[in-house]
């Protein structure tokens, strides 16, 4: 053990100081978020049904097979994973599911920082900016806000980042094999898992050949096999207007309203969803398909400060990125900025296309991660070119970066406020579950189900969760609620 620790210490000293610093800061940021996650109860909605289904399932394989005949989705590994964690929990359900959530969070941050490849002090500054963009973006909230009880959107982001790391590697047959396995697991977990192919193909087009031409070909064949399995063999459909409520400009419309308004011409609604999804990543509005800032202005005569901060910081960052990508395109060569911009753009378009049926911020979460990666490349290049700028231009760039970085830092800090508020809400939900469900006649009669619910409820009520209503009024104004 002593020899191993000495080896780690020597290797750590070999790593450049900026690299050590970015890893340490990323670890602190992730640890703080993980602490909040472990103090948040498992949500009642969306999670309980799947946990109880796992209780009745005989095995993870049985859960895998049961879901294959779903009418609108092909997600057999989703319930299989939930069942596997349930079986491994030993009755400590909250700890098991939240613990797995934390492991996914650390995996995401590890792969994100590894992708940055920080080697100098300029990279450290750009890396810290990228970390605030990642954790401050509204899409990142859906990595930690809900779990279902496993956050599969966070899983897809991990799979996508892992694929990007494979593309940056030196390659080999085993890299191609890992990419193929990653695609199969991701695509059978969630439809967004198809982004693994998007990342691999886009990276290959930019000249990153860690995943070889053969490997991309294999992934393409697997993608074709997925399409045949879903639509030809299983006849699994696609969600339509009757699926769920959705945002549209200033309001949310229920399925009957959607069918009445767009039943004859759903292309208009689908086009809006795709455009809204793209803008939600680039401009932080609309969110969930709704223009919250405009609606707040029309209803209340003012826009909350947290929305102003979000719109301004996202807009400034996107403008800087657009200028950098145009400049890179004129050089007609894939440098770091060109690669980051191209891969992000393809992931953004693919994610938005998957949101055609309804605008859902969770579907855009992986695009939010690649937005942060692109921001790193742009800011790094901008800082490297400062000594070539005039004094006046340096002043303008410094002011823009100071405003933008401060705004992202505020948004990143607000994530903890969001998690505390979510924890308080979910704890209160558990306090009301037995009485409410008994009144509605849905309290289970199965003793095993009752034991699971009582255990989850006890775990939730034993958590010491602060009441957000006692916080100063400026807190929700600045950070949101």
GROMACS .gro file of C-alpha atoms in nm:
model
  481
    1UNK     CA    1   0.000   0.000   0.000
    2UNK     CA    2   0.283   0.238   0.088
    3UNK     CA    3   0.450   0.166  -0.246
    4UNK     CA    4   0.127   0.240  -0.433
    5UNK     CA    5   0.081   0.571  -0.253
    6UNK     CA    6   0.439   0.666  -0.333
    7UNK     CA    7   0.377   0.583  -0.700
    8UNK     CA    8   0.065   0.803  -0.701
    9UNK     CA    9   0.258   1.087  -0.533
   10UNK     CA   10   0.539   1.072  -0.788
   11UNK     CA   11   0.296   1.062  -1.080
   12UNK     CA   12   0.102   1.356  -0.934
   13UNK     CA   13   0.421   1.563  -0.923
   14UNK     CA   14   0.489   1.488  -1.288
   15UNK     CA   15   0.153   1.639  -1.386
   16UNK     CA   16   0.180   2.012  -1.473
   17UNK     CA   17   0.059   2.247  -1.199
   18UNK     CA   18  -0.233   2.390  -1.403
   19UNK     CA   19  -0.358   2.037  -1.466
   20UNK     CA   20  -0.343   1.956  -1.095
   21UNK     CA   21  -0.532   2.273  -1.010
   22UNK     CA   22  -0.815   2.213  -1.258
   23UNK     CA   23  -0.858   1.856  -1.132
   24UNK     CA   24  -0.868   1.974  -0.771
   25UNK     CA   25  -1.119   2.251  -0.838
   26UNK     CA   26  -1.337   2.020  -1.045
   27UNK     CA   27  -1.327   1.769  -0.759
   28UNK     CA   28  -1.436   2.035  -0.509
   29UNK     CA   29  -1.722   2.149  -0.733
   30UNK     CA   30  -1.838   1.792  -0.789
   31UNK     CA   31  -1.806   1.703  -0.422
   32UNK     CA   32  -2.022   1.999  -0.321
   33UNK     CA   33  -2.295   1.899  -0.568
   34UNK     CA   34  -2.269   1.536  -0.458
   35UNK     CA   35  -2.319   1.643  -0.095
   36UNK     CA   36  -2.644   1.816  -0.190
   37UNK     CA   37  -2.753   1.512  -0.391
   38UNK     CA   38  -2.703   1.274  -0.099
   39UNK     CA   39  -2.922   1.501   0.115
   40UNK     CA   40  -3.209   1.498  -0.136
   41UNK     CA   41  -3.484   1.234  -0.096
   42UNK     CA   42  -3.583   1.006  -0.380
   43UNK     CA   43  -3.870   1.180  -0.557
   44UNK     CA   44  -4.219   1.044  -0.520
   45UNK     CA   45  -4.336   1.110  -0.874
   46UNK     CA   46  -4.174   0.911  -1.159
   47UNK     CA   47  -3.953   0.705  -0.925
   48UNK     CA   48  -4.187   0.509  -0.700
   49UNK     CA   49  -4.367   0.315  -0.973
   50UNK     CA   50  -4.037   0.193  -1.119
   51UNK     CA   51  -3.895   0.095  -0.780
   52UNK     CA   52  -4.207  -0.106  -0.699
   53UNK     CA   53  -4.192  -0.265  -1.045
   54UNK     CA   54  -3.835  -0.372  -0.967
   55UNK     CA   55  -3.959  -0.529  -0.644
   56UNK     CA   56  -4.202  -0.749  -0.839
   57UNK     CA   57  -3.958  -0.830  -1.120
   58UNK     CA   58  -3.777  -1.162  -1.085
   59UNK     CA   59  -3.448  -1.033  -1.231
   60UNK     CA   60  -3.281  -0.758  -1.430
   61UNK     CA   61  -3.315  -0.976  -1.740
   62UNK     CA   62  -3.689  -1.009  -1.682
   63UNK     CA   63  -3.716  -0.631  -1.657
   64UNK     CA   64  -3.516  -0.603  -1.978
   65UNK     CA   65  -3.754  -0.833  -2.167
   66UNK     CA   66  -4.075  -0.689  -2.023
   67UNK     CA   67  -4.013  -0.343  -2.166
   68UNK     CA   68  -3.942  -0.455  -2.524
   69UNK     CA   69  -4.309  -0.436  -2.623
   70UNK     CA   70  -4.362  -0.074  -2.516
   71UNK     CA   71  -4.573   0.118  -2.769
   72UNK     CA   72  -4.363   0.436  -2.802
   73UNK     CA   73  -4.019   0.366  -2.659
   74UNK     CA   74  -3.737   0.113  -2.679
   75UNK     CA   75  -3.562   0.139  -2.341
   76UNK     CA   76  -3.507  -0.215  -2.210
   77UNK     CA   77  -3.184  -0.136  -2.024
   78UNK     CA   78  -3.350   0.147  -1.837
   79UNK     CA   79  -3.565  -0.070  -1.609
   80UNK     CA   80  -3.297  -0.341  -1.606
   81UNK     CA   81  -3.055  -0.094  -1.445
   82UNK     CA   82  -3.315   0.016  -1.192
   83UNK     CA   83  -3.377  -0.348  -1.102
   84UNK     CA   84  -3.003  -0.421  -1.072
   85UNK     CA   85  -2.950  -0.131  -0.830
   86UNK     CA   86  -3.260  -0.238  -0.636
   87UNK     CA   87  -3.121  -0.590  -0.592
   88UNK     CA   88  -2.779  -0.457  -0.487
   89UNK     CA   89  -2.923  -0.208  -0.239
   90UNK     CA   90  -2.975  -0.460   0.041
   91UNK     CA   91  -3.284  -0.263   0.146
   92UNK     CA   92  -3.096   0.071   0.156
   93UNK     CA   93  -3.283   0.204  -0.144
   94UNK     CA   94  -3.221   0.577  -0.101
   95UNK     CA   95  -2.848   0.527  -0.046
   96UNK     CA   96  -2.817   0.290  -0.341
   97UNK     CA   97  -2.995   0.509  -0.596
   98UNK     CA   98  -2.842   0.835  -0.474
   99UNK     CA   99  -2.502   0.670  -0.450
  100UNK     CA  100  -2.527   0.556  -0.811
  101UNK     CA  101  -2.636   0.908  -0.904
  102UNK     CA  102  -2.324   1.050  -0.737
  103UNK     CA  103  -2.100   0.800  -0.919
  104UNK     CA  104  -2.250   0.911  -1.251
  105UNK     CA  105  -2.190   1.274  -1.158
  106UNK     CA  106  -1.823   1.212  -1.078
  107UNK     CA  107  -1.785   1.013  -1.402
  108UNK     CA  108  -1.933   1.300  -1.601
  109UNK     CA  109  -1.704   1.560  -1.444
  110UNK     CA  110  -1.398   1.335  -1.476
  111UNK     CA  111  -1.456   1.276  -1.847
  112UNK     CA  112  -1.537   1.644  -1.904
  113UNK     CA  113  -1.212   1.766  -1.747
  114UNK     CA  114  -1.013   1.492  -1.918
  115UNK     CA  115  -1.151   1.608  -2.252
  116UNK     CA  116  -1.025   1.963  -2.188
  117UNK     CA  117  -0.661   1.849  -2.169
  118UNK     CA  118  -0.548   2.150  -1.964
  119UNK     CA  119  -0.170   2.193  -1.983
  120UNK     CA  120  -0.095   2.561  -1.908
  121UNK     CA  121  -0.223   2.851  -1.697
  122UNK     CA  122  -0.432   2.988  -1.982
  123UNK     CA  123  -0.596   2.649  -2.008
  124UNK     CA  124  -0.665   2.658  -1.635
  125UNK     CA  125  -0.849   2.990  -1.664
  126UNK     CA  126  -1.046   2.868  -1.967
  127UNK     CA  127  -1.113   2.539  -1.787
  128UNK     CA  128  -1.261   2.713  -1.484
  129UNK     CA  129  -1.480   2.918  -1.717
  130UNK     CA  130  -1.596   2.596  -1.887
  131UNK     CA  131  -1.676   2.435  -1.551
  132UNK     CA  132  -1.905   2.725  -1.457
  133UNK     CA  133  -2.070   2.709  -1.800
  134UNK     CA  134  -2.126   2.337  -1.751
  135UNK     CA  135  -2.269   2.354  -1.398
  136UNK     CA  136  -2.438   2.692  -1.442
  137UNK     CA  137  -2.636   2.602  -1.752
  138UNK     CA  138  -3.004   2.533  -1.699
  139UNK     CA  139  -2.967   2.200  -1.881
  140UNK     CA  140  -2.722   2.077  -1.614
  141UNK     CA  141  -2.995   2.117  -1.353
  142UNK     CA  142  -3.171   1.815  -1.501
  143UNK     CA  143  -2.864   1.601  -1.427
  144UNK     CA  144  -2.921   1.650  -1.055
  145UNK     CA  145  -3.277   1.775  -1.014
  146UNK     CA  146  -3.449   1.443  -1.075
  147UNK     CA  147  -3.343   1.078  -1.089
  148UNK     CA  148  -3.640   0.861  -1.208
  149UNK     CA  149  -3.481   0.694  -0.982
  150UNK     CA  150  -3.167   0.672  -1.203
  151UNK     CA  151  -3.087   0.983  -1.403
  152UNK     CA  152  -3.055   0.829  -1.749
  153UNK     CA  153  -2.997   1.166  -1.915
  154UNK     CA  154  -2.683   1.199  -1.705
  155UNK     CA  155  -2.590   0.849  -1.818
  156UNK     CA  156  -2.622   0.952  -2.182
  157UNK     CA  157  -2.393   1.249  -2.120
  158UNK     CA  158  -2.138   1.014  -1.961
  159UNK     CA  159  -2.161   0.777  -2.258
  160UNK     CA  160  -2.119   1.067  -2.501
  161UNK     CA  161  -1.819   1.211  -2.317
  162UNK     CA  162  -1.666   0.864  -2.298
  163UNK     CA  163  -1.709   0.831  -2.674
  164UNK     CA  164  -1.543   1.169  -2.727
  165UNK     CA  165  -1.250   1.056  -2.512
  166UNK     CA  166  -1.224   0.740  -2.723
  167UNK     CA  167  -1.213   0.958  -3.034
  168UNK     CA  168  -0.924   1.155  -2.883
  169UNK     CA  169  -0.728   0.839  -2.800
  170UNK     CA  170  -0.454   0.671  -3.002
  171UNK     CA  171  -0.701   0.415  -3.128
  172UNK     CA  172  -0.688   0.040  -3.166
  173UNK     CA  173  -0.930  -0.248  -3.211
  174UNK     CA  174  -1.024  -0.240  -2.845
  175UNK     CA  175  -1.119   0.130  -2.873
  176UNK     CA  176  -1.356   0.040  -3.157
  177UNK     CA  177  -1.496  -0.241  -2.943
  178UNK     CA  178  -1.554  -0.008  -2.647
  179UNK     CA  179  -1.729   0.239  -2.874
  180UNK     CA  180  -1.961  -0.034  -3.004
  181UNK     CA  181  -2.047  -0.152  -2.653
  182UNK     CA  182  -2.108   0.206  -2.542
  183UNK     CA  183  -2.348   0.263  -2.830
  184UNK     CA  184  -2.547  -0.054  -2.758
  185UNK     CA  185  -2.581   0.025  -2.387
  186UNK     CA  186  -2.665   0.392  -2.445
  187UNK     CA  187  -2.919   0.338  -2.724
  188UNK     CA  188  -3.104   0.067  -2.532
  189UNK     CA  189  -3.118   0.287  -2.223
  190UNK     CA  190  -3.266   0.599  -2.378
  191UNK     CA  191  -3.331   0.736  -2.728
  192UNK     CA  192  -3.082   1.013  -2.654
  193UNK     CA  193  -2.819   0.739  -2.640
  194UNK     CA  194  -2.809   0.755  -3.020
  195UNK     CA  195  -2.596   1.066  -2.965
  196UNK     CA  196  -2.304   0.827  -2.910
  197UNK     CA  197  -2.306   0.761  -3.284
  198UNK     CA  198  -2.342   1.134  -3.352
  199UNK     CA  199  -2.037   1.216  -3.138
  200UNK     CA  200  -1.826   0.939  -3.291
  201UNK     CA  201  -1.918   1.029  -3.650
  202UNK     CA  202  -1.875   1.405  -3.598
  203UNK     CA  203  -1.538   1.355  -3.429
  204UNK     CA  204  -1.426   1.128  -3.714
  205UNK     CA  205  -1.520   1.396  -3.968
  206UNK     CA  206  -1.300   1.649  -3.785
  207UNK     CA  207  -0.999   1.421  -3.816
  208UNK     CA  208  -1.005   1.255  -3.475
  209UNK     CA  209  -0.952   0.891  -3.559
  210UNK     CA  210  -0.926   0.731  -3.214
  211UNK     CA  211  -1.241   0.551  -3.323
  212UNK     CA  212  -1.126   0.430  -3.663
  213UNK     CA  213  -1.310   0.431  -3.993
  214UNK     CA  214  -1.386   0.066  -3.924
  215UNK     CA  215  -1.519   0.157  -3.580
  216UNK     CA  216  -1.748   0.429  -3.715
  217UNK     CA  217  -1.868   0.181  -3.976
  218UNK     CA  218  -1.954  -0.070  -3.704
  219UNK     CA  219  -2.143   0.199  -3.511
  220UNK     CA  220  -2.334   0.288  -3.827
  221UNK     CA  221  -2.434  -0.075  -3.876
  222UNK     CA  222  -2.548  -0.089  -3.513
  223UNK     CA  223  -2.751   0.227  -3.569
  224UNK     CA  224  -2.916   0.068  -3.872
  225UNK     CA  225  -2.984  -0.243  -3.662
  226UNK     CA  226  -3.146  -0.027  -3.393
  227UNK     CA  227  -3.376   0.131  -3.654
  228UNK     CA  228  -3.475  -0.210  -3.795
  229UNK     CA  229  -3.532  -0.355  -3.446
  230UNK     CA  230  -3.743  -0.064  -3.333
  231UNK     CA  231  -3.955   0.009  -3.636
  232UNK     CA  232  -3.958  -0.313  -3.841
  233UNK     CA  233  -3.938  -0.596  -3.588
  234UNK     CA  234  -4.091  -0.455  -3.269
  235UNK     CA  235  -4.304  -0.192  -3.446
  236UNK     CA  236  -4.230   0.051  -3.168
  237UNK     CA  237  -4.383   0.384  -3.255
  238UNK     CA  238  -4.289   0.747  -3.203
  239UNK     CA  239  -4.449   0.987  -2.955
  240UNK     CA  240  -4.723   1.205  -3.099
  241UNK     CA  241  -4.932   1.505  -2.997
  242UNK     CA  242  -5.133   1.292  -2.756
  243UNK     CA  243  -4.821   1.192  -2.561
  244UNK     CA  244  -4.790   1.477  -2.308
  245UNK     CA  245  -4.831   1.850  -2.246
  246UNK     CA  246  -4.574   2.082  -2.402
  247UNK     CA  247  -4.465   2.444  -2.400
  248UNK     CA  248  -4.554   2.673  -2.689
  249UNK     CA  249  -4.440   3.036  -2.681
  250UNK     CA  250  -4.599   3.179  -2.362
  251UNK     CA  251  -4.808   2.884  -2.242
  252UNK     CA  252  -4.819   2.512  -2.184
  253UNK     CA  253  -5.071   2.314  -2.382
  254UNK     CA  254  -5.227   1.984  -2.274
  255UNK     CA  255  -5.256   1.694  -2.524
  256UNK     CA  256  -5.619   1.778  -2.616
  257UNK     CA  257  -5.519   2.139  -2.684
  258UNK     CA  258  -5.220   2.027  -2.893
  259UNK     CA  259  -5.437   1.795  -3.101
  260UNK     CA  260  -5.700   2.063  -3.150
  261UNK     CA  261  -5.448   2.330  -3.254
  262UNK     CA  262  -5.194   2.126  -3.449
  263UNK     CA  263  -5.369   1.800  -3.535
  264UNK     CA  264  -5.415   1.901  -3.898
  265UNK     CA  265  -5.061   2.037  -3.937
  266UNK     CA  266  -4.824   1.904  -3.667
  267UNK     CA  267  -4.518   2.018  -3.869
  268UNK     CA  268  -4.563   2.373  -3.737
  269UNK     CA  269  -4.549   2.252  -3.377
  270UNK     CA  270  -4.258   2.016  -3.449
  271UNK     CA  271  -4.064   2.297  -3.615
  272UNK     CA  272  -4.120   2.521  -3.315
  273UNK     CA  273  -3.996   2.250  -3.080
  274UNK     CA  274  -3.673   2.203  -3.274
  275UNK     CA  275  -3.602   2.577  -3.292
  276UNK     CA  276  -3.694   2.631  -2.927
  277UNK     CA  277  -3.462   2.348  -2.822
  278UNK     CA  278  -3.169   2.500  -3.012
  279UNK     CA  279  -3.229   2.846  -2.868
  280UNK     CA  280  -3.264   2.707  -2.515
  281UNK     CA  281  -2.899   2.598  -2.523
  282UNK     CA  282  -2.766   2.907  -2.700
  283UNK     CA  283  -2.972   3.177  -2.526
  284UNK     CA  284  -3.116   3.005  -2.215
  285UNK     CA  285  -3.465   3.080  -2.349
  286UNK     CA  286  -3.716   2.936  -2.404
  287UNK     CA  287  -3.701   2.671  -2.132
  288UNK     CA  288  -3.935   2.376  -2.165
  289UNK     CA  289  -4.069   2.545  -2.478
  290UNK     CA  290  -4.195   2.848  -2.283
  291UNK     CA  291  -4.055   3.202  -2.312
  292UNK     CA  292  -4.043   3.257  -1.937
  293UNK     CA  293  -3.876   3.598  -1.953
  294UNK     CA  294  -4.135   3.742  -2.190
  295UNK     CA  295  -4.420   3.584  -1.997
  296UNK     CA  296  -4.289   3.731  -1.670
  297UNK     CA  297  -4.268   4.074  -1.834
  298UNK     CA  298  -4.624   4.056  -1.967
  299UNK     CA  299  -4.772   3.922  -1.643
  300UNK     CA  300  -4.567   4.102  -1.378
  301UNK     CA  301  -4.419   4.394  -1.568
  302UNK     CA  302  -4.065   4.282  -1.489
  303UNK     CA  303  -3.821   3.998  -1.559
  304UNK     CA  304  -3.666   3.821  -1.256
  305UNK     CA  305  -3.296   3.893  -1.214
  306UNK     CA  306  -3.198   3.526  -1.244
  307UNK     CA  307  -3.355   3.510  -1.589
  308UNK     CA  308  -3.176   3.828  -1.696
  309UNK     CA  309  -2.843   3.683  -1.576
  310UNK     CA  310  -2.909   3.359  -1.763
  311UNK     CA  311  -3.008   3.526  -2.090
  312UNK     CA  312  -2.721   3.778  -2.084
  313UNK     CA  313  -2.448   3.527  -1.999
  314UNK     CA  314  -2.567   3.267  -2.248
  315UNK     CA  315  -2.610   3.527  -2.523
  316UNK     CA  316  -2.264   3.681  -2.470
  317UNK     CA  317  -2.101   3.338  -2.462
  318UNK     CA  318  -2.284   3.228  -2.776
  319UNK     CA  319  -2.183   3.548  -2.958
  320UNK     CA  320  -1.816   3.490  -2.867
  321UNK     CA  321  -1.848   3.132  -2.986
  322UNK     CA  322  -2.014   3.233  -3.313
  323UNK     CA  323  -1.740   3.486  -3.392
  324UNK     CA  324  -1.471   3.227  -3.312
  325UNK     CA  325  -1.637   2.957  -3.524
  326UNK     CA  326  -1.675   3.193  -3.822
  327UNK     CA  327  -1.309   3.286  -3.789
  328UNK     CA  328  -1.213   2.917  -3.774
  329UNK     CA  329  -1.431   2.834  -4.075
  330UNK     CA  330  -1.252   3.096  -4.283
  331UNK     CA  331  -0.924   2.914  -4.220
  332UNK     CA  332  -1.086   2.603  -4.373
  333UNK     CA  333  -0.900   2.373  -4.135
  334UNK     CA  334  -1.012   2.182  -3.828
  335UNK     CA  335  -0.814   2.327  -3.538
  336UNK     CA  336  -0.929   2.290  -3.175
  337UNK     CA  337  -1.196   2.556  -3.216
  338UNK     CA  338  -1.317   2.413  -3.545
  339UNK     CA  339  -1.342   2.063  -3.400
  340UNK     CA  340  -1.520   2.176  -3.084
  341UNK     CA  341  -1.761   2.395  -3.280
  342UNK     CA  342  -1.842   2.131  -3.538
  343UNK     CA  343  -1.903   1.851  -3.289
  344UNK     CA  344  -2.111   2.080  -3.067
  345UNK     CA  345  -2.316   2.199  -3.364
  346UNK     CA  346  -2.392   1.845  -3.480
  347UNK     CA  347  -2.483   1.731  -3.127
  348UNK     CA  348  -2.703   2.039  -3.084
  349UNK     CA  349  -2.892   1.975  -3.408
  350UNK     CA  350  -2.930   1.603  -3.337
  351UNK     CA  351  -3.057   1.668  -2.984
  352UNK     CA  352  -3.303   1.928  -3.110
  353UNK     CA  353  -3.430   1.685  -3.373
  354UNK     CA  354  -3.497   1.432  -3.097
  355UNK     CA  355  -3.709   1.700  -2.927
  356UNK     CA  356  -3.943   1.737  -3.225
  357UNK     CA  357  -4.247   1.590  -3.048
  358UNK     CA  358  -4.220   1.806  -2.736
  359UNK     CA  359  -3.960   2.049  -2.607
  360UNK     CA  360  -3.794   1.899  -2.304
  361UNK     CA  361  -3.482   2.049  -2.148
  362UNK     CA  362  -3.366   1.705  -2.033
  363UNK     CA  363  -3.322   1.596  -2.395
  364UNK     CA  364  -3.085   1.891  -2.451
  365UNK     CA  365  -2.863   1.811  -2.153
  366UNK     CA  366  -2.587   1.643  -2.355
  367UNK     CA  367  -2.588   1.939  -2.597
  368UNK     CA  368  -2.535   2.160  -2.290
  369UNK     CA  369  -2.224   1.960  -2.200
  370UNK     CA  370  -2.078   2.003  -2.549
  371UNK     CA  371  -2.167   2.373  -2.536
  372UNK     CA  372  -1.937   2.402  -2.234
  373UNK     CA  373  -1.661   2.212  -2.417
  374UNK     CA  374  -1.691   2.449  -2.712
  375UNK     CA  375  -1.681   2.747  -2.473
  376UNK     CA  376  -1.349   2.619  -2.337
  377UNK     CA  377  -1.190   2.609  -2.683
  378UNK     CA  378  -1.317   2.960  -2.765
  379UNK     CA  379  -1.207   3.122  -2.440
  380UNK     CA  380  -0.868   2.950  -2.450
  381UNK     CA  381  -0.805   3.080  -2.802
  382UNK     CA  382  -0.927   3.428  -2.710
  383UNK     CA  383  -0.695   3.452  -2.410
  384UNK     CA  384  -0.403   3.328  -2.617
  385UNK     CA  385  -0.458   3.610  -2.866
  386UNK     CA  386  -0.480   3.892  -2.612
  387UNK     CA  387  -0.118   4.002  -2.666
  388UNK     CA  388  -0.197   4.056  -3.035
  389UNK     CA  389  -0.486   4.295  -2.963
  390UNK     CA  390  -0.487   4.671  -2.928
  391UNK     CA  391  -0.523   4.820  -2.580
  392UNK     CA  392  -0.878   4.932  -2.654
  393UNK     CA  393  -0.980   4.589  -2.777
  394UNK     CA  394  -0.822   4.426  -2.472
  395UNK     CA  395  -1.036   4.651  -2.252
  396UNK     CA  396  -1.355   4.553  -2.434
  397UNK     CA  397  -1.271   4.181  -2.424
  398UNK     CA  398  -1.180   4.203  -2.054
  399UNK     CA  399  -1.512   4.371  -1.971
  400UNK     CA  400  -1.715   4.116  -2.169
  401UNK     CA  401  -1.531   3.822  -2.010
  402UNK     CA  402  -1.565   3.970  -1.660
  403UNK     CA  403  -1.941   4.015  -1.699
  404UNK     CA  404  -1.989   3.676  -1.861
  405UNK     CA  405  -1.772   3.483  -1.616
  406UNK     CA  406  -1.938   3.651  -1.317
  407UNK     CA  407  -2.281   3.565  -1.450
  408UNK     CA  408  -2.190   3.200  -1.505
  409UNK     CA  409  -2.040   3.183  -1.155
  410UNK     CA  410  -2.367   3.312  -1.008
  411UNK     CA  411  -2.565   3.058  -1.209
  412UNK     CA  412  -2.333   2.778  -1.098
  413UNK     CA  413  -2.369   2.878  -0.733
  414UNK     CA  414  -2.746   2.886  -0.779
  415UNK     CA  415  -2.743   2.513  -0.849
  416UNK     CA  416  -2.705   2.450  -0.475
  417UNK     CA  417  -3.004   2.672  -0.402
  418UNK     CA  418  -3.206   2.473  -0.654
  419UNK     CA  419  -3.108   2.140  -0.497
  420UNK     CA  420  -3.193   2.257  -0.145
  421UNK     CA  421  -3.533   2.378  -0.263
  422UNK     CA  422  -3.592   2.049  -0.446
  423UNK     CA  423  -3.493   1.850  -0.137
  424UNK     CA  424  -3.739   2.045   0.079
  425UNK     CA  425  -4.020   1.987  -0.171
  426UNK     CA  426  -3.953   1.614  -0.202
  427UNK     CA  427  -3.927   1.571   0.174
  428UNK     CA  428  -4.267   1.737   0.212
  429UNK     CA  429  -4.410   1.509  -0.057
  430UNK     CA  430  -4.303   1.205   0.145
  431UNK     CA  431  -4.462   1.349   0.459
  432UNK     CA  432  -4.799   1.355   0.283
  433UNK     CA  433  -4.776   1.026   0.088
  434UNK     CA  434  -4.947   0.775   0.324
  435UNK     CA  435  -5.244   0.998   0.414
  436UNK     CA  436  -5.295   1.128   0.062
  437UNK     CA  437  -5.263   0.789  -0.106
  438UNK     CA  438  -5.497   0.624   0.145
  439UNK     CA  439  -5.756   0.896   0.084
  440UNK     CA  440  -5.726   0.842  -0.292
  441UNK     CA  441  -5.740   0.463  -0.252
  442UNK     CA  442  -5.402   0.400  -0.413
  443UNK     CA  443  -5.205   0.297  -0.103
  444UNK     CA  444  -5.073  -0.052  -0.188
  445UNK     CA  445  -5.210  -0.357  -0.011
  446UNK     CA  446  -4.898  -0.567  -0.072
  447UNK     CA  447  -4.692  -0.581   0.255
  448UNK     CA  448  -4.368  -0.580   0.059
  449UNK     CA  449  -4.461  -0.262  -0.126
  450UNK     CA  450  -4.566  -0.101   0.201
  451UNK     CA  451  -4.227  -0.183   0.358
  452UNK     CA  452  -4.044  -0.026   0.063
  453UNK     CA  453  -4.254   0.290   0.079
  454UNK     CA  454  -4.215   0.319   0.456
  455UNK     CA  455  -3.839   0.275   0.427
  456UNK     CA  456  -3.812   0.542   0.159
  457UNK     CA  457  -4.038   0.771   0.361
  458UNK     CA  458  -3.832   0.722   0.678
  459UNK     CA  459  -3.509   0.795   0.488
  460UNK     CA  460  -3.664   1.115   0.351
  461UNK     CA  461  -3.804   1.243   0.681
  462UNK     CA  462  -3.478   1.178   0.868
  463UNK     CA  463  -3.289   1.416   0.640
  464UNK     CA  464  -3.218   1.760   0.785
  465UNK     CA  465  -3.336   1.983   0.499
  466UNK     CA  466  -3.334   2.365   0.533
  467UNK     CA  467  -3.659   2.548   0.466
  468UNK     CA  468  -3.602   2.782   0.169
  469UNK     CA  469  -3.889   3.006   0.283
  470UNK     CA  470  -3.669   3.142   0.561
  471UNK     CA  471  -3.398   3.258   0.322
  472UNK     CA  472  -3.359   3.628   0.230
  473UNK     CA  473  -3.583   3.753  -0.048
  474UNK     CA  474  -3.289   3.825  -0.276
  475UNK     CA  475  -3.189   3.457  -0.289
  476UNK     CA  476  -3.469   3.333  -0.522
  477UNK     CA  477  -3.445   3.660  -0.715
  478UNK     CA  478  -3.078   3.602  -0.796
  479UNK     CA  479  -3.064   3.222  -0.811
  480UNK     CA  480  -3.420   3.126  -0.904
  481UNK     CA  481  -3.639   2.872  -0.726
   0.00000   0.00000   0.00000
